[in-house]
Amino acid sequence: LEIVLATHNQHKVDEFQKILGERMPGLTVLAYDGPEPVEDGTSFEANAFIKARAAAAHTGRISLADDSGIAVDVMGGSPGIFSARWAGPGAGAQANLELLLAQLSDIRDPHRAAHFHCTIALVVPEAAGGPHEHAAVGRWQGRIALAESGAHGFGYDPIFVPEGFDVSAAELAPEVKNAHSHRALAFAELIPELERITAA
Ligand code: ITT
C-alpha cells in the first residue's frame, strides 16, 4: 500500500519512515510535491486536516499530514501552532529556539514545564475508497532546558528535556526519540486505523 505524506519538512519524513517502517513494513510512504495550502487553522487538528485534505484531493491517494509544535505551560501553551515561525517567517529553527530560551530566561524549574504536541490527520479520498477521516494525537511531556545541547533531531529538540531523561531530545539516539516522541505516540494511536483501512 502507498500513502502520501503531506509535509515539506524532511525531518518529519525521516521520522515517519523510521516509525512506520518498523510497525507497518508493507507500507510505502510517498512525498507530496503538489501545491502547499495556506495553513490558516487555529488548532493543530485544523492545520493537519488542511494539509492532508489538499494532498488527498491532489493525488487521489490516502494522505497523512502532521501538525506539531512545542507548548510551554507558563506561556499559556505558546509557541503552539506557531512553533515553526516563532521568531518570524523564514527566521529558522535556531532563531526560534534562541527566542524561546530568551523569553524564559527569568523562569526557573519547576515552571519550565512544556510538551511537544503532534496531531496526525488521515484523509481517505473517494478515489481511494473513502471518504473517511481520522485524527490521532500524541503528547510528549518535559521541560525547557537552560541552554541548548545535542545534535540529533530538529527544531526545538536541543532545548527540550523529556520526562524520564536528563538530556535533551537532541542528545537521544534517533531510535530512542522515535520510541517515545509525540510523533511516535500519535502513530501508536493511528496504526490500528491504518491497518483497518489497508485490510478493507
Ligand atoms: P509541514 O507543515 O510542511 O509539515 P512544518 O515544519 O512547517 O512542516 P508545522 O507547521 O507542523 O510543520 O511546524 C512544526 C514545528 O514544530 C517544527 O518546525 C518544529 O519547530 C517544531 N517541532 C515539531 N515536532 C518537533 C520535534 O519532533 N522536534 C523538535 N521540534 C519539533
Tab-separated table of N, CA, C and O in Angstrom, residues 55-111:
chain	number	residue	atom	x	y	z
A	55	ALA	N	-3.559	17.276	-0.016
A	55	ALA	CA	-2.795	16.202	-0.663
A	55	ALA	C	-3.723	15.120	-1.201
A	55	ALA	O	-3.523	14.599	-2.300
A	56	ALA	N	-4.762	14.771	-0.422
A	56	ALA	CA	-5.703	13.735	-0.858
A	56	ALA	C	-6.449	14.185	-2.109
A	56	ALA	O	-6.646	13.398	-3.051
A	57	ALA	N	-6.852	15.460	-2.156
A	57	ALA	CA	-7.580	15.978	-3.312
A	57	ALA	C	-6.672	16.007	-4.540
A	57	ALA	O	-7.094	15.696	-5.654
A	58	HIS	N	-5.417	16.349	-4.334
A	58	HIS	CA	-4.486	16.493	-5.461
A	58	HIS	C	-4.020	15.144	-5.996
A	58	HIS	O	-3.825	14.985	-7.199
A	59	THR	N	-3.846	14.152	-5.101
A	59	THR	CA	-3.252	12.877	-5.534
A	59	THR	C	-4.286	11.756	-5.694
A	59	THR	O	-4.005	10.763	-6.355
A	60	GLY	N	-5.461	11.892	-5.057
A	60	GLY	CA	-6.436	10.803	-5.074
A	60	GLY	C	-6.010	9.629	-4.204
A	60	GLY	O	-6.609	8.556	-4.251
A	61	ARG	N	-4.972	9.812	-3.387
A	61	ARG	CA	-4.459	8.713	-2.557
A	61	ARG	C	-4.707	8.976	-1.073
A	61	ARG	O	-4.903	10.124	-0.656
A	62	ILE	N	-4.629	7.929	-0.283
A	62	ILE	CA	-4.687	8.049	1.170
A	62	ILE	C	-3.556	8.979	1.595
A	62	ILE	O	-2.396	8.767	1.225
A	63	SER	N	-3.892	10.022	2.360
A	63	SER	CA	-2.883	11.024	2.703
A	63	SER	C	-2.824	11.268	4.204
A	63	SER	O	-3.846	11.242	4.897
A	64	LEU	N	-1.606	11.526	4.673
A	64	LEU	CA	-1.354	11.853	6.080
A	64	LEU	C	-0.675	13.206	6.158
A	64	LEU	O	0.151	13.533	5.308
A	65	ALA	N	-1.008	13.985	7.191
A	65	ALA	CA	-0.247	15.203	7.463
A	65	ALA	C	-0.035	15.318	8.961
A	65	ALA	O	-0.855	14.859	9.753
A	66	ASP	N	1.094	15.912	9.329
A	66	ASP	CA	1.480	16.075	10.734
A	66	ASP	C	1.501	17.560	11.033
A	66	ASP	O	2.167	18.326	10.335
A	67	ASP	N	0.758	17.997	12.021
A	67	ASP	CA	0.930	19.364	12.513
A	67	ASP	C	1.369	19.259	13.963
A	67	ASP	O	0.749	18.573	14.769
A	68	SER	N	2.481	19.914	14.271
A	68	SER	CA	3.091	19.703	15.571
A	68	SER	C	3.710	20.988	16.086
A	68	SER	O	3.788	21.984	15.374
A	69	GLY	N	4.164	20.936	17.344
A	69	GLY	CA	4.802	22.114	17.913
A	69	GLY	C	5.096	21.901	19.374
A	69	GLY	O	4.791	20.842	19.942
A	70	ILE	N	5.700	22.932	19.974
A	70	ILE	CA	6.041	22.857	21.384
A	70	ILE	C	5.150	23.841	22.155
A	70	ILE	O	4.881	24.943	21.676
A	71	ALA	N	4.695	23.413	23.332
A	71	ALA	CA	3.786	24.233	24.139
A	71	ALA	C	4.384	24.389	25.533
A	71	ALA	O	4.654	23.387	26.208
A	72	VAL	N	4.608	25.627	25.964
A	72	VAL	CA	5.200	25.897	27.273
A	72	VAL	C	4.088	26.322	28.229
A	72	VAL	O	3.345	27.269	27.944
A	73	ASP	N	3.976	25.613	29.362
A	73	ASP	CA	2.868	25.866	30.313
A	73	ASP	C	2.796	27.327	30.727
A	73	ASP	O	1.732	27.949	30.673
A	74	VAL	N	3.946	27.883	31.159
A	74	VAL	CA	3.956	29.230	31.727
A	74	VAL	C	3.665	30.298	30.660
A	74	VAL	O	3.346	31.436	30.976
A	75	MET	N	3.735	29.891	29.400
A	75	MET	CA	3.405	30.802	28.290
A	75	MET	C	2.005	30.519	27.746
A	75	MET	O	1.672	30.926	26.617
A	76	GLY	N	1.204	29.798	28.526
A	76	GLY	CA	-0.174	29.540	28.103
A	76	GLY	C	-0.262	28.631	26.874
A	76	GLY	O	-1.244	28.679	26.129
A	77	GLY	N	0.760	27.796	26.655
A	77	GLY	CA	0.717	26.869	25.518
A	77	GLY	C	1.435	27.368	24.272
A	77	GLY	O	1.514	26.657	23.271
A	78	SER	N	1.975	28.577	24.310
A	78	SER	CA	2.784	29.064	23.183
A	78	SER	C	4.147	28.388	23.226
A	78	SER	O	4.552	27.928	24.293
A	79	PRO	N	4.873	28.337	22.098
A	79	PRO	CA	4.543	28.767	20.735
A	79	PRO	C	3.391	27.987	20.054
A	79	PRO	O	2.796	28.509	19.127
A	80	GLY	N	3.099	26.744	20.491
A	80	GLY	CA	1.945	26.028	19.946
A	80	GLY	C	1.968	25.930	18.427
A	80	GLY	O	2.990	25.559	17.841
A	81	ILE	N	0.840	26.289	17.809
A	81	ILE	CA	0.746	26.146	16.344
A	81	ILE	C	1.679	27.108	15.609
A	81	ILE	O	1.850	26.993	14.396
A	82	PHE	N	2.294	28.050	16.335
A	82	PHE	CA	3.218	28.998	15.697
A	82	PHE	C	4.679	28.575	15.836
A	82	PHE	O	5.587	29.361	15.540
A	83	SER	N	4.925	27.337	16.292
A	83	SER	CA	6.296	26.876	16.571
A	83	SER	C	7.245	27.042	15.387
A	83	SER	O	8.395	27.437	15.566
A	84	ALA	N	6.778	26.721	14.175
A	84	ALA	CA	7.683	26.736	13.012
A	84	ALA	C	8.122	28.158	12.648
A	84	ALA	O	9.138	28.339	11.978
A	85	ARG	N	7.349	29.157	13.074
A	85	ARG	CA	7.685	30.549	12.708
A	85	ARG	C	7.672	31.468	13.929
A	85	ARG	O	7.283	32.627	13.828
A	86	TRP	N	8.122	30.962	15.081
A	86	TRP	CA	8.048	31.721	16.335
A	86	TRP	C	8.867	33.009	16.272
A	86	TRP	O	8.456	34.048	16.793
A	87	ALA	N	10.051	32.970	15.625
A	87	ALA	CA	10.889	34.182	15.543
A	87	ALA	C	10.617	34.941	14.239
A	87	ALA	O	11.403	35.805	13.843
A	88	GLY	N	9.523	34.630	13.579
A	88	GLY	CA	9.164	35.327	12.340
A	88	GLY	C	9.303	34.401	11.144
A	88	GLY	O	10.051	33.431	11.191
A	89	PRO	N	8.560	34.724	10.052
A	89	PRO	CA	8.596	33.861	8.872
A	89	PRO	C	10.016	33.797	8.308
A	89	PRO	O	10.661	34.826	8.135
A	90	GLY	N	10.502	32.580	8.086
A	90	GLY	CA	11.824	32.419	7.480
A	90	GLY	C	12.995	32.583	8.443
A	90	GLY	O	14.146	32.462	8.051
A	91	ALA	N	12.735	32.836	9.730
A	91	ALA	CA	13.835	33.056	10.683
A	91	ALA	C	14.619	31.761	10.945
A	91	ALA	O	15.828	31.800	11.151
A	92	GLY	N	13.933	30.630	10.945
A	92	GLY	CA	14.633	29.352	11.084
A	92	GLY	C	14.638	28.794	12.491
A	92	GLY	O	14.348	29.490	13.475
A	93	ALA	N	15.007	27.502	12.575
A	93	ALA	CA	14.912	26.747	13.827
A	93	ALA	C	15.818	27.305	14.925
A	93	ALA	O	15.420	27.366	16.095
A	94	GLN	N	17.038	27.710	14.561
A	94	GLN	CA	17.975	28.216	15.569
A	94	GLN	C	17.444	29.516	16.191
A	94	GLN	O	17.455	29.687	17.412
A	95	ALA	N	16.945	30.422	15.343
A	95	ALA	CA	16.381	31.684	15.849
A	95	ALA	C	15.157	31.408	16.717
A	95	ALA	O	14.959	32.057	17.762
A	96	ASN	N	14.343	30.431	16.327
A	96	ASN	CA	13.146	30.088	17.106
A	96	ASN	C	13.511	29.629	18.512
A	96	ASN	O	12.935	30.093	19.502
A	97	LEU	N	14.492	28.724	18.609
A	97	LEU	CA	14.806	28.190	19.944
A	97	LEU	C	15.549	29.221	20.798
A	97	LEU	O	15.370	29.274	22.013
A	98	GLU	N	16.356	30.074	20.160
A	98	GLU	CA	17.035	31.131	20.922
A	98	GLU	C	16.027	32.135	21.486
A	98	GLU	O	16.171	32.589	22.625
A	99	LEU	N	15.009	32.457	20.701
A	99	LEU	CA	13.981	33.382	21.194
A	99	LEU	C	13.241	32.762	22.378
A	99	LEU	O	13.018	33.421	23.400
A	100	LEU	N	12.900	31.485	22.263
A	100	LEU	CA	12.170	30.831	23.354
A	100	LEU	C	13.029	30.791	24.629
A	100	LEU	O	12.526	31.084	25.727
A	101	LEU	N	14.322	30.481	24.493
A	101	LEU	CA	15.214	30.489	25.669
A	101	LEU	C	15.254	31.878	26.291
A	101	LEU	O	15.188	32.024	27.521
A	102	ALA	N	15.336	32.914	25.473
A	102	ALA	CA	15.395	34.293	25.972
A	102	ALA	C	14.100	34.649	26.698
A	102	ALA	O	14.122	35.275	27.767
A	103	GLN	N	12.973	34.217	26.142
A	103	GLN	CA	11.679	34.531	26.763
A	103	GLN	C	11.523	33.850	28.126
A	103	GLN	O	10.757	34.322	28.961
A	104	LEU	N	12.262	32.758	28.337
A	104	LEU	CA	12.145	32.008	29.590
A	104	LEU	C	13.334	32.251	30.518
A	104	LEU	O	13.512	31.532	31.503
A	105	SER	N	14.144	33.279	30.236
A	105	SER	CA	15.409	33.448	30.975
A	105	SER	C	15.193	33.684	32.473
A	105	SER	O	16.050	33.338	33.273
A	106	ASP	N	14.051	34.267	32.862
A	106	ASP	CA	13.800	34.521	34.288
A	106	ASP	C	13.030	33.392	34.967
A	106	ASP	O	12.720	33.489	36.160
A	107	ILE	N	12.691	32.383	34.236
A	107	ILE	CA	11.842	31.313	34.772
A	107	ILE	C	12.706	30.131	35.208
A	107	ILE	O	13.558	29.674	34.453
A	108	ARG	N	12.473	29.675	36.413
A	108	ARG	CA	13.237	28.527	36.935
A	108	ARG	C	12.305	27.330	37.095
A	108	ARG	O	11.087	27.491	37.200
A	109	ASP	N	12.902	26.117	37.164
A	109	ASP	CA	12.100	24.914	37.415
A	109	ASP	C	11.409	25.043	38.757
A	109	ASP	O	11.977	25.659	39.658
A	110	PRO	N	10.216	24.512	38.937
A	110	PRO	CA	9.505	23.615	38.013
A	110	PRO	C	8.639	24.347	36.997
A	110	PRO	O	7.771	23.719	36.387
A	111	HIS	N	8.894	25.642	36.804
A	111	HIS	CA	7.990	26.417	35.939
A	111	HIS	C	8.376	26.389	34.467
A	111	HIS	O	7.812	27.126	33.670
